[in-house]
XYZ file of C-alpha atoms in Angstrom:
786
model
C 78.659 116.143 94.926
C 78.268 118.136 91.619
C 76.949 115.927 89.013
C 80.348 114.868 86.756
C 80.385 114.066 83.007
C 81.552 110.533 82.074
C 84.459 112.100 81.152
C 85.318 113.697 84.454
C 84.650 110.111 85.829
C 87.071 108.218 83.913
C 89.660 110.830 84.409
C 89.149 110.467 88.025
C 90.015 106.863 88.349
C 93.602 107.707 87.273
C 96.596 108.898 89.033
C 97.696 112.611 88.879
C 101.314 111.986 89.669
C 103.641 109.350 91.284
C 101.528 109.995 94.719
C 98.336 111.843 94.215
C 95.158 111.145 92.154
C 93.583 113.266 90.029
C 90.860 115.609 91.185
C 87.507 117.084 89.645
C 85.100 119.791 90.669
C 83.560 118.307 94.421
C 86.215 115.460 94.706
C 89.855 116.603 95.972
C 92.962 114.580 95.188
C 94.014 112.242 97.616
C 97.429 111.450 98.775
C 99.025 108.233 98.925
C 102.828 107.386 100.683
C 104.749 104.516 101.307
C 104.924 103.322 104.878
C 104.075 99.264 105.982
C 106.954 99.662 108.720
C 107.360 103.639 108.623
C 106.720 106.511 106.495
C 108.474 106.682 103.289
C 106.697 110.098 101.914
C 108.702 111.836 99.291
C 107.990 115.499 99.261
C 110.152 115.925 96.255
C 111.113 113.620 93.728
C 108.901 110.768 93.788
C 110.320 107.133 92.804
C 109.028 103.595 93.715
C 112.580 102.008 94.874
C 112.880 104.636 98.014
C 115.983 106.110 96.422
C 114.994 109.663 96.423
C 115.041 111.740 99.307
C 112.232 110.924 101.706
C 111.125 113.365 105.130
C 112.801 111.807 108.382
C 110.727 109.015 109.843
C 110.575 106.029 112.334
C 111.787 102.935 110.981
C 109.873 100.537 113.378
C 110.563 96.735 112.762
C 109.859 95.082 109.593
C 106.692 92.953 109.708
C 108.840 89.591 109.795
C 109.760 91.067 112.733
C 106.821 92.309 114.604
C 104.932 89.196 113.993
C 107.154 87.756 116.268
C 106.033 89.663 119.337
C 102.724 87.854 118.786
C 101.015 91.145 120.380
C 98.225 92.749 118.314
C 98.306 95.631 120.731
C 102.081 96.680 119.970
C 100.846 96.385 116.092
C 97.784 98.512 116.981
C 100.624 101.089 118.615
C 102.914 101.030 115.702
C 99.829 101.633 113.089
C 99.022 104.598 115.466
C 102.184 105.632 115.474
C 102.958 105.817 111.844
C 99.417 107.322 111.169
C 100.351 110.185 113.377
C 103.457 111.190 111.106
C 101.429 110.604 107.882
C 99.199 113.627 109.473
C 101.911 115.772 109.827
C 102.268 115.565 106.382
C 98.696 115.700 105.534
C 98.920 112.045 103.931
C 95.707 110.648 103.592
C 96.420 106.903 103.071
C 99.753 104.742 103.626
C 100.222 101.644 101.804
C 99.972 98.808 104.446
C 100.260 96.538 105.982
C 101.218 93.577 103.685
C 99.771 90.351 104.868
C 100.437 87.806 102.083
C 101.283 84.547 103.523
C 104.608 83.253 102.964
C 104.432 80.480 100.696
C 108.160 79.961 100.441
C 110.801 81.176 103.169
C 113.029 82.457 99.842
C 110.671 85.470 99.126
C 112.531 88.469 98.640
C 109.932 90.513 100.083
C 109.163 88.134 103.200
C 110.541 90.709 105.467
C 107.307 93.019 104.371
C 105.165 90.241 105.658
C 103.633 88.790 108.901
C 103.796 85.185 108.663
C 102.900 81.959 106.762
C 100.083 81.524 109.051
C 96.761 83.172 108.193
C 95.120 83.366 111.279
C 98.818 85.453 112.693
C 99.144 87.685 109.735
C 95.584 88.682 110.248
C 95.321 89.652 113.431
C 98.688 91.535 113.433
C 97.344 93.576 109.843
C 93.894 94.060 111.413
C 95.553 95.920 114.685
C 98.099 97.638 112.690
C 94.970 98.907 110.141
C 92.895 99.741 113.546
C 96.022 101.579 115.443
C 96.635 103.568 112.008
C 92.868 104.311 111.306
C 92.544 105.987 114.511
C 94.676 108.700 113.445
C 92.340 109.190 110.855
C 94.810 108.321 108.285
C 93.489 105.748 105.876
C 95.209 101.774 105.336
C 95.891 100.111 102.084
C 95.974 96.514 102.819
C 98.076 94.537 100.533
C 98.687 92.833 98.550
C 95.271 91.407 97.204
C 96.014 88.476 96.493
C 97.869 85.316 95.855
C 101.373 87.374 95.857
C 104.112 85.216 97.141
C 107.112 85.754 94.877
C 108.997 88.224 93.144
C 110.209 86.676 89.933
C 107.580 87.776 87.331
C 105.385 89.174 90.087
C 103.865 91.521 87.257
C 102.564 89.103 85.040
C 102.866 85.243 86.803
C 99.852 83.198 87.207
C 99.240 81.879 90.394
C 97.043 78.673 90.401
C 95.306 77.894 93.363
C 92.511 75.389 94.528
C 89.693 76.855 95.852
C 90.176 75.466 99.168
C 93.394 76.587 99.370
C 92.682 80.194 98.057
C 89.729 80.490 100.677
C 91.329 78.922 103.742
C 95.114 80.079 103.380
C 95.635 82.880 100.866
C 92.647 84.782 100.938
C 91.892 84.308 104.899
C 94.460 86.814 106.444
C 92.791 89.546 103.978
C 89.127 88.261 105.553
C 90.597 88.832 108.788
C 91.359 92.475 108.206
C 88.818 93.457 106.161
C 86.205 92.228 108.610
C 88.067 93.174 111.711
C 89.361 96.605 110.441
C 87.589 97.862 107.221
C 90.777 99.606 105.636
C 89.982 102.406 103.808
C 91.624 100.775 100.453
C 92.541 97.416 99.551
C 95.610 97.237 96.748
C 95.234 94.625 93.966
C 98.596 92.487 93.702
C 100.408 92.583 89.848
C 99.842 88.963 89.478
C 97.140 86.924 87.821
C 95.018 84.332 90.244
C 93.623 81.434 88.293
C 93.971 83.175 85.042
C 92.834 86.743 85.440
C 95.032 89.460 86.860
C 93.760 90.948 90.270
C 92.844 94.410 88.927
C 90.433 92.941 86.917
C 89.242 89.775 89.008
C 85.687 89.984 89.468
C 84.988 87.358 91.423
C 87.897 88.088 94.002
C 87.091 91.778 94.101
C 83.276 92.011 93.822
C 82.198 88.745 94.708
C 84.286 88.160 97.958
C 85.999 91.124 98.812
C 82.653 93.541 98.266
C 80.058 90.809 98.755
C 81.245 88.104 100.922
C 83.345 90.404 103.152
C 81.434 93.512 103.302
C 84.463 95.849 102.426
C 83.386 99.367 102.126
C 86.382 100.678 100.714
C 88.041 101.612 97.416
C 90.362 99.357 95.750
C 93.230 101.011 94.118
C 96.025 99.207 92.035
C 99.561 98.607 92.722
C 101.992 100.861 91.140
C 101.727 100.129 87.611
C 99.560 97.012 88.182
C 96.068 97.991 85.741
C 95.732 95.530 83.171
C 93.135 97.204 81.437
C 90.618 99.931 82.850
C 87.495 98.445 81.211
C 87.625 95.291 82.895
C 89.144 96.578 85.995
C 86.309 99.107 86.863
C 83.783 96.620 85.536
C 85.328 93.978 88.357
C 85.507 96.718 91.160
C 88.667 98.575 91.169
C 88.606 102.196 91.806
C 92.047 103.749 91.133
C 94.966 103.117 88.647
C 97.815 104.214 90.199
C 100.372 106.305 89.086
C 99.906 108.609 86.769
C 99.921 106.992 83.399
C 99.020 109.923 81.601
C 95.598 108.543 81.112
C 96.885 106.247 78.225
C 93.676 103.897 78.662
C 91.168 106.391 78.892
C 90.797 106.481 75.395
C 89.474 103.106 75.327
C 87.234 103.481 78.518
C 85.262 106.095 76.711
C 84.782 104.381 73.646
C 83.598 101.187 75.954
C 81.415 103.563 77.824
C 79.605 104.506 74.632
C 79.348 101.098 73.387
C 78.201 99.260 76.645
C 81.113 97.536 77.551
C 81.782 99.758 80.366
C 79.098 99.624 82.914
C 77.505 102.968 83.443
C 76.301 101.712 86.820
C 80.103 100.377 87.922
C 81.542 103.350 87.097
C 78.916 105.628 89.191
C 79.796 103.344 91.912
C 83.583 103.650 91.061
C 82.621 107.652 91.498
C 81.019 107.371 94.593
C 83.777 105.159 96.389
C 86.873 107.754 95.321
C 84.583 110.862 96.471
C 84.297 109.532 99.915
C 87.648 108.252 100.423
C 89.024 111.970 98.709
C 86.269 113.851 100.765
C 86.812 111.710 104.352
C 87.635 114.565 107.131
C 91.085 114.028 108.739
C 92.711 115.973 111.677
C 95.630 118.252 111.849
C 98.888 116.523 112.686
C 100.888 117.367 115.476
C 102.275 120.472 116.546
C 105.145 118.981 118.410
C 107.099 116.824 115.888
C 110.168 116.352 117.770
C 108.339 114.991 120.846
C 106.179 112.995 118.604
C 109.611 111.413 117.015
C 111.134 110.464 120.231
C 108.083 108.942 121.855
C 107.880 106.586 118.470
C 111.621 105.614 118.533
C 111.110 104.452 122.114
C 108.022 102.491 120.748
C 110.018 101.062 118.168
C 112.825 100.026 120.573
C 109.936 98.543 122.549
C 108.589 96.572 119.938
C 111.705 94.760 118.812
C 113.007 93.861 122.424
C 109.160 91.821 122.371
C 110.189 90.744 118.998
C 113.443 89.230 118.956
C 113.825 85.332 119.196
C 115.867 83.585 121.537
C 116.241 80.350 119.307
C 119.125 78.620 121.518
C 120.447 78.864 125.157
C 122.517 76.176 126.184
C 123.519 75.913 130.193
C 122.103 79.499 130.485
C 124.917 81.561 128.457
C 122.464 84.073 128.582
C 122.232 86.923 129.571
C 125.491 88.353 129.609
C 127.168 88.915 133.013
C 128.380 92.709 133.369
C 131.958 91.422 134.213
C 132.275 89.392 130.938
C 135.301 89.894 128.804
C 132.958 90.842 125.970
C 134.143 90.122 121.936
C 131.955 91.263 119.620
C 132.671 90.118 115.620
C 131.121 90.844 112.459
C 130.798 93.769 110.068
C 127.065 93.617 110.788
C 127.684 94.649 114.529
C 128.790 98.240 113.324
C 126.653 98.232 109.822
C 123.389 96.560 110.906
C 121.153 96.352 108.719
C 117.617 97.767 110.355
C 115.292 97.397 107.052
C 114.710 96.018 103.903
C 115.327 97.455 100.246
C 112.969 98.443 98.030
C 109.760 100.826 98.062
C 109.767 100.759 101.733
C 112.830 101.923 102.166
C 113.003 104.908 105.250
C 114.898 108.060 105.976
C 115.618 106.871 109.571
C 118.485 107.593 112.070
C 119.417 103.886 113.137
C 121.616 102.949 116.020
C 123.987 99.996 115.895
C 124.592 96.869 117.780
C 127.948 98.298 118.693
C 126.374 102.116 119.344
C 123.568 100.248 121.099
C 126.358 98.372 123.765
C 128.275 101.851 123.843
C 124.913 103.526 124.780
C 124.269 101.114 127.467
C 127.855 101.329 128.871
C 128.988 97.766 128.499
C 132.623 97.295 127.353
C 133.727 95.563 124.641
C 136.434 94.399 122.099
C 135.411 94.687 118.313
C 137.026 92.859 115.445
C 135.232 92.938 111.890
C 135.619 89.104 111.196
C 134.274 89.799 107.142
C 133.251 92.195 105.141
C 129.526 92.474 104.772
C 128.332 92.153 101.542
C 131.155 90.250 100.337
C 131.417 85.948 100.620
C 135.096 85.854 100.219
C 137.035 84.460 102.683
C 139.329 86.481 104.373
C 142.414 84.776 106.219
C 143.696 87.986 108.188
C 140.162 88.562 109.449
C 139.396 85.437 110.446
C 142.798 85.171 112.219
C 142.360 88.419 114.433
C 138.973 87.242 115.578
C 140.147 83.879 116.822
C 143.171 85.551 118.145
C 140.650 87.833 119.955
C 138.092 85.191 120.839
C 140.920 83.204 122.802
C 141.258 85.879 125.273
C 137.373 86.777 125.745
C 135.221 85.199 128.131
C 132.378 85.526 125.846
C 132.227 86.269 121.746
C 129.309 87.392 120.141
C 129.134 86.995 116.327
C 126.759 89.102 114.854
C 126.069 87.520 111.544
C 123.121 87.708 108.810
C 121.817 88.245 105.276
C 123.074 91.412 103.321
C 121.096 93.784 101.584
C 121.913 92.087 98.498
C 120.129 89.133 99.337
C 116.790 90.498 100.054
C 114.741 93.127 98.826
C 111.538 93.970 96.716
C 112.233 92.908 93.040
C 113.815 89.209 93.398
C 114.081 86.323 95.181
C 116.566 84.698 97.667
C 118.434 81.836 95.800
C 118.883 79.887 98.925
C 118.493 79.837 102.839
C 122.563 80.268 103.160
C 124.082 82.894 105.010
C 127.340 84.087 103.121
C 130.223 81.611 103.101
C 132.284 83.611 104.850
C 130.090 84.147 107.550
C 129.664 80.412 108.427
C 133.285 80.040 108.091
C 134.297 82.358 110.710
C 131.493 81.248 113.542
C 133.171 77.565 112.528
C 136.794 79.012 113.209
C 135.538 80.803 116.407
C 133.470 77.992 117.969
C 136.352 75.632 118.992
C 138.765 78.966 120.663
C 136.485 80.912 122.682
C 134.845 80.094 126.147
C 131.243 80.888 125.067
C 130.122 81.795 121.564
C 126.964 83.498 120.548
C 125.386 84.163 117.254
C 123.425 87.100 116.938
C 121.200 87.145 113.365
C 120.426 90.040 111.883
C 117.782 89.557 108.334
C 113.969 89.704 106.827
C 113.658 85.744 106.885
C 114.938 82.421 108.016
C 118.629 81.147 107.191
C 120.298 77.473 107.729
C 122.526 77.128 110.633
C 125.107 74.381 110.077
C 127.125 75.460 113.036
C 124.036 75.504 115.221
C 125.206 72.504 117.500
C 128.739 74.495 118.087
C 127.336 77.853 119.506
C 125.753 78.190 122.902
C 123.252 80.526 122.264
C 121.460 82.236 119.437
C 119.356 85.425 119.196
C 117.251 86.097 115.967
C 116.634 89.851 115.699
C 115.016 90.006 112.147
C 115.358 93.411 111.112
C 114.578 95.473 113.962
C 114.080 98.985 112.896
C 115.784 101.956 113.800
C 116.287 101.110 117.686
C 117.512 97.551 116.828
C 120.963 98.278 118.331
C 119.813 99.015 121.894
C 117.300 96.613 121.939
C 120.113 94.050 121.045
C 122.023 95.314 123.648
C 119.297 95.239 126.580
C 118.672 91.781 125.386
C 122.016 90.436 125.903
C 122.510 91.708 129.182
C 119.212 90.756 130.381
C 117.641 94.081 130.923
C 114.986 92.720 128.648
C 113.887 89.101 128.961
C 113.030 87.912 125.130
C 109.549 86.791 124.361
C 109.378 86.690 120.683
C 107.878 83.391 119.284
C 108.703 82.346 115.208
C 105.977 83.459 113.113
C 107.541 81.148 110.458
C 109.286 77.778 110.333
C 112.741 77.273 109.928
C 113.212 74.426 107.378
C 116.512 72.500 107.791
C 117.286 72.451 104.056
C 115.764 74.717 100.990
C 114.411 71.455 99.778
C 112.230 70.548 102.270
C 110.137 73.454 101.449
C 106.772 71.930 99.829
C 106.669 74.794 97.390
C 110.424 74.465 96.357
C 109.846 72.853 92.587
C 107.623 75.769 91.927
C 108.406 78.267 93.999
C 110.358 81.376 91.655
C 111.800 79.118 88.538
C 112.916 80.945 85.369
C 110.710 81.526 82.546
C 107.862 79.760 84.493
C 104.926 81.892 84.471
C 102.012 79.630 85.204
C 102.696 78.937 88.850
C 101.159 75.849 90.237
C 100.500 76.173 93.990
C 100.937 72.006 93.967
C 101.529 71.764 97.910
C 97.796 73.182 98.117
C 97.152 74.128 101.630
C 100.161 72.440 103.207
C 102.348 75.810 103.781
C 104.584 75.885 106.384
C 103.914 74.166 109.514
C 100.665 72.717 108.077
C 103.052 70.798 105.922
C 106.190 69.638 108.131
C 103.585 68.634 110.922
C 101.669 66.162 108.538
C 104.387 65.028 106.490
C 106.643 64.420 109.456
C 109.521 66.884 108.144
C 111.754 67.435 110.935
C 112.849 71.388 111.228
C 115.261 73.665 112.464
C 112.969 75.508 114.648
C 109.024 75.153 114.212
C 106.270 77.451 114.104
C 105.603 79.573 117.138
C 108.784 78.624 119.139
C 110.998 80.758 121.329
C 112.789 80.331 124.531
C 112.871 82.619 127.567
C 115.459 83.736 130.260
C 112.617 81.986 132.267
C 110.707 78.669 132.554
C 106.842 78.388 132.108
C 104.532 75.776 132.702
C 101.193 75.375 131.524
C 99.027 73.276 133.555
C 95.123 72.421 134.129
C 94.164 72.872 130.944
C 90.143 72.319 130.541
C 87.485 72.654 127.660
C 84.388 74.270 128.156
C 82.604 71.582 126.038
C 83.551 68.091 124.492
C 80.437 68.689 121.869
C 79.256 71.669 119.743
C 76.419 72.317 117.081
C 76.237 74.065 113.974
C 74.699 76.896 115.364
C 76.977 77.006 118.310
C 80.620 75.975 117.064
C 82.445 78.500 119.264
C 84.235 76.840 121.982
C 86.249 78.283 125.255
C 89.644 76.924 126.595
C 91.093 77.469 130.019
C 94.874 77.299 130.988
C 96.899 78.162 133.903
C 100.149 79.323 133.073
C 102.979 80.010 135.750
C 106.426 81.735 135.974
C 108.835 79.335 137.775
C 111.976 81.376 137.319
C 113.406 84.498 138.932
C 112.943 86.809 136.054
C 109.838 88.371 134.592
C 108.800 87.352 131.313
C 106.335 86.204 128.584
C 104.622 83.272 127.292
C 102.432 83.085 124.409
C 99.534 80.313 124.673
C 98.868 78.834 120.991
C 95.483 77.329 120.418
C 95.626 74.707 117.376
C 92.822 72.678 115.719
C 92.461 69.813 113.100
C 90.094 67.683 112.143
C 90.767 64.065 113.772
C 90.005 62.421 110.311
C 93.020 62.934 108.143
C 92.457 60.717 105.392
C 91.740 64.238 103.160
C 93.020 67.430 102.497
C 93.361 68.699 105.982
C 96.265 69.771 107.956
C 97.062 68.025 111.153
C 96.426 71.238 113.219
C 95.923 74.874 112.242
C 96.436 77.971 114.644
C 93.180 78.796 115.951
C 93.937 81.141 118.853
C 96.571 82.872 120.595
C 97.159 85.137 123.993
C 100.607 86.232 125.360
C 100.532 86.871 129.095
C 103.388 88.776 131.345
C 103.898 87.124 134.544
C 106.575 88.218 137.293
C 108.955 85.657 138.951
C 106.917 82.867 140.539
C 103.428 84.338 139.362
C 100.402 82.640 137.740
C 97.657 83.657 135.577
C 94.502 81.522 134.556
C 93.863 82.379 130.701
C 90.860 82.247 129.077
C 90.990 81.965 125.402
C 87.744 82.007 122.770
C 88.180 79.457 119.678
C 85.892 81.221 116.928
C 82.994 79.336 115.434
C 85.254 79.461 112.032
C 87.576 77.158 113.269
C 85.696 74.254 112.921
C 84.404 75.231 109.381
C 85.932 74.247 105.901
C 85.276 75.774 102.679
C 82.541 74.858 100.530
C 83.193 75.773 96.769
C 80.339 74.467 95.513
C 77.912 76.805 97.923
C 80.676 79.519 98.030
C 80.537 79.625 101.582
C 82.461 78.185 104.955
C 80.323 75.259 106.397
C 80.874 73.044 109.778
C 82.169 70.010 109.366
C 80.713 67.309 111.597
C 82.779 64.709 113.103
C 85.269 64.685 115.924
C 87.828 67.696 115.926
C 91.248 67.580 118.300
C 91.910 70.982 120.416
C 95.723 71.419 121.023
C 97.091 73.424 123.663
C 100.943 74.618 123.349
C 103.553 76.709 123.038
C 104.565 76.052 119.342
C 103.269 73.993 116.775
C 105.299 71.104 117.825
C 105.599 71.740 121.680
C 101.925 70.362 122.980
C 100.791 70.537 126.705
C 96.934 69.304 126.231
C 94.745 67.864 123.741
C 91.187 67.535 123.617
C 88.676 66.389 121.276
C 85.036 68.175 120.393
C 82.389 66.731 118.279
C 80.317 68.581 115.818
C 76.971 67.947 115.331
C 76.046 69.609 112.169
C 74.399 68.496 108.606
C 76.409 66.048 106.677
C 78.116 67.072 103.525
C 80.723 65.849 100.975
C 83.644 67.124 101.057
C 85.533 65.951 97.498
C 87.849 63.071 97.275
C 91.168 64.233 96.855
C 94.405 62.674 95.636
C 96.520 60.500 97.684
C 99.265 62.549 98.137
C 97.378 65.415 99.832
C 95.959 62.967 102.102
C 99.409 62.003 103.217
C 101.981 64.248 101.639
C 105.532 62.677 101.173
C 108.333 64.877 99.443
C 106.845 67.155 96.819
C 103.361 67.033 95.030
C 103.675 66.714 90.948
C 102.088 68.734 88.738
C 99.970 65.403 87.654
C 98.517 65.438 91.447
C 97.934 69.158 91.421
C 95.889 68.853 87.917
C 93.955 65.859 90.011
C 93.237 67.802 92.761
C 92.163 71.268 91.292
C 91.092 70.412 87.669
C 93.631 72.933 86.302
C 96.052 72.397 83.475
C 99.587 73.791 83.536
C 100.644 75.410 80.586
C 104.132 75.119 80.395
C 105.844 78.588 79.491
C 107.887 78.765 76.214
C 110.250 81.729 75.040
C 108.221 84.042 72.702
C 108.920 83.950 69.329
C 108.653 86.677 66.561
C 104.769 87.211 65.912
C 103.855 86.080 69.651
C 104.926 89.377 71.294
C 102.086 91.276 73.079
C 101.984 94.545 75.472
C 102.438 91.919 78.189
C 106.164 90.973 76.673
C 109.343 92.337 78.644
C 112.220 94.274 77.190
C 114.179 91.562 77.997
C 112.023 88.743 75.488
C 111.282 91.964 72.991
C 115.251 92.567 72.876
C 115.993 89.292 71.262
C 114.038 90.329 68.000
C 114.330 94.180 67.805
C 117.552 96.268 68.251
C 115.459 99.458 69.118
C 113.823 97.787 72.259
C 117.036 96.647 73.140
C 118.410 100.211 72.778
C 115.413 102.126 74.875
C 116.013 99.283 77.479
C 119.558 100.368 77.682
C 118.758 104.423 77.583
C 116.095 103.348 80.247
C 118.365 101.869 82.401
C 121.157 104.300 81.944
C 119.031 106.789 83.101
C 117.533 105.417 86.184
C 120.863 104.623 87.548
C 122.144 107.913 86.789
C 119.390 109.810 88.305
C 119.318 107.412 91.318
C 122.908 107.223 92.092
C 122.656 103.427 92.498
C 126.106 101.922 93.496
C 127.241 98.928 91.192
C 126.527 95.604 92.638
C 123.455 97.169 95.024
C 120.434 95.755 95.738
C 118.734 99.033 93.931
C 120.980 98.370 90.779
C 120.076 95.056 90.628
C 116.085 96.121 91.151
C 116.536 98.883 88.093
C 117.784 96.112 85.921
C 115.432 93.449 87.068
C 112.262 96.177 86.834
C 112.935 97.649 83.315
C 114.209 94.329 81.571
C 111.540 92.218 83.032
C 108.431 94.330 83.495
C 105.887 94.108 80.793
C 106.410 96.972 78.261
C 102.531 98.428 79.124
C 103.783 98.375 82.963
C 106.874 100.081 82.401
C 104.544 103.044 80.382
C 101.758 103.017 82.925
C 104.676 103.973 85.466
C 106.339 106.554 83.617
C 103.933 109.301 83.587
C 103.610 109.699 80.232
C 107.220 109.649 79.013
C 106.527 106.409 77.009
C 103.320 106.637 75.106
C 100.863 103.641 74.381
C 101.692 104.069 70.525
C 105.279 103.868 71.475
C 104.411 100.255 73.191
C 102.455 99.216 70.556
C 105.530 100.478 67.829
C 107.896 98.371 69.859
C 105.666 95.488 70.058
C 105.137 95.712 66.204
C 108.929 95.928 65.560
C 109.861 92.911 67.557
C 107.000 91.300 65.725
C 108.389 91.733 62.175
C 111.444 90.506 60.262
C 112.587 93.860 59.050
C 115.658 96.044 60.368
C 116.513 92.764 62.804
C 119.626 90.636 62.906
C 119.757 87.050 63.540
C 118.388 86.285 67.020
C 120.762 86.462 69.856
């Protein structure tokens, strides 16, 4: 590599434009593209929301769907397919996968994440990365770390106790890094325990690089650099996108004064050079054949991902001679992907089109208007009248795109009121009622006891219609298992009091490690559908479970479970055997059980197979903050074998012989959680003080203030925000009331002003940012506060 000047080194750490990095002699530019569930490459005008045109690409099932396959090999195949499409356009790095743990089912971006469980998320993410990077395309593992909500995502502070941070929120990243070594890791926008992720030296340098052995480059999320000097010193390498080098002058001064460490800058340069100079193979010479194969793969993944939640009296699969009525706007306009930066230019198949393709006869009645919650008596009357003449009525219901998107969180678990009312009206008048759900996350189902069958498709990718038809009529036996718990009520979620609250920037993760099933198990809170649950059109039994030893030592902790799975039915199908492990001593901060291993097996009718499943040594360890390591915990551990977190068929005890170490005493709530932990409970557990956020007063504004807060004290700031919003909506043709328009409004009004400058490509200068802040902090030229 040619010897670079310090100015060239600093220049290299910034984006050149929206998707590429700067280049210097000997170090070419790096080209990025979105793509966690399909490539979103914009070869013309680029934007972060996915509204401008992107090249045609395969839309695979989103992560919330794909995780339900519990099949890492399918995720590896998905990653490889996305990598092949990336190579066609000479893309170096695809931004994905997203593996953040789902703290709440209301997270607006949950459709892009795999699970509430870090082991499942890490396993699926690692497989995706291995597949992608097998094609010569690099992955960018995101969003590291503690990113769990969309409200104020660019500035909130995730306050997480050390045990929970390492055992829950970092564990999926650790697994993906150690098992797959992604070429890059993307930092989240938010803070963790008082430090923005882009300059979090402990998490980037100590944990990611030293403890886990990460070898690649660290890149910021788009507009997510907090400060270049602190970022480089912490181990962050690349600021994206282009900010027109607004931080370079500060970095140059800091280097001259010794505040920016030269050895850190040298290490950053070396990592960028290695990424930029990596030799990558050429793309396909037969794109049509490639795209056809990828469409078929997308269909196969969705067929394995759909979850059969209910099937009373074997109402499913449907019979070919059934008189079938299909109801629901989503049957004709089927959602297959989420909104935001992962939006793909694909050619989807709706559920109606899938039925047509498979030559199934049906009658269709709209029943409700998608995007509206208003009850339409005429539409419901038409649907109920038609249902009286049908053998089976299939209602396609689900979340509209306005309910879930990057940029904002869901307000509740509910389906639109008109959909719930429609299902309630149909239940008494039809012989058999099946509900097919479409959407990226759990919903409440007040009508569940009134319907015969429920299938959850999630956001199933471009072939969702074909897959749905084949599942409904039994050409495919559903084998999906839930990768997240379906609570009965939003208030049951342990994070509910502290999740996505208005004007709250210090977010206590007061529930600690009791996320998802870890909480519902220990608190004995009933749920609608448990983690790991999913039915089949056939019946399985698990028998003759054994464990290789009932004791373990500090240097030989790993154990092996053997169990026989038998298909007792008349259809080929798959069962997923799940191993959970928990400490027998529950008078401490410990879940009753946590997923330790799993294996999915396909069996022919009346076939059986004996599975051997390894339990890794890490399972019997806990995080020791004082020694910054995981350590074996002596005593009894329980090993559970089952088909969900609540359906357990075998239970063993393993006694661990290891050096004793004292785990910290914890407050009473964490020994036996009931209801919601208080801030006082969290402070007693973590030692962290939660400072309430107060509205900014004049004189308190900084570069991290938003146009909304600046506008309370400055007509100029209000005018600038109005102009930017108007131009964005005009340029991208965002429809009134659309998720895109809402995203624009929130992104402009609630983004720190410095973040907007970082994403403006130089249109908003640093001096202009400081001028807007200065004006809002002064009393001159202002009216009274609004």
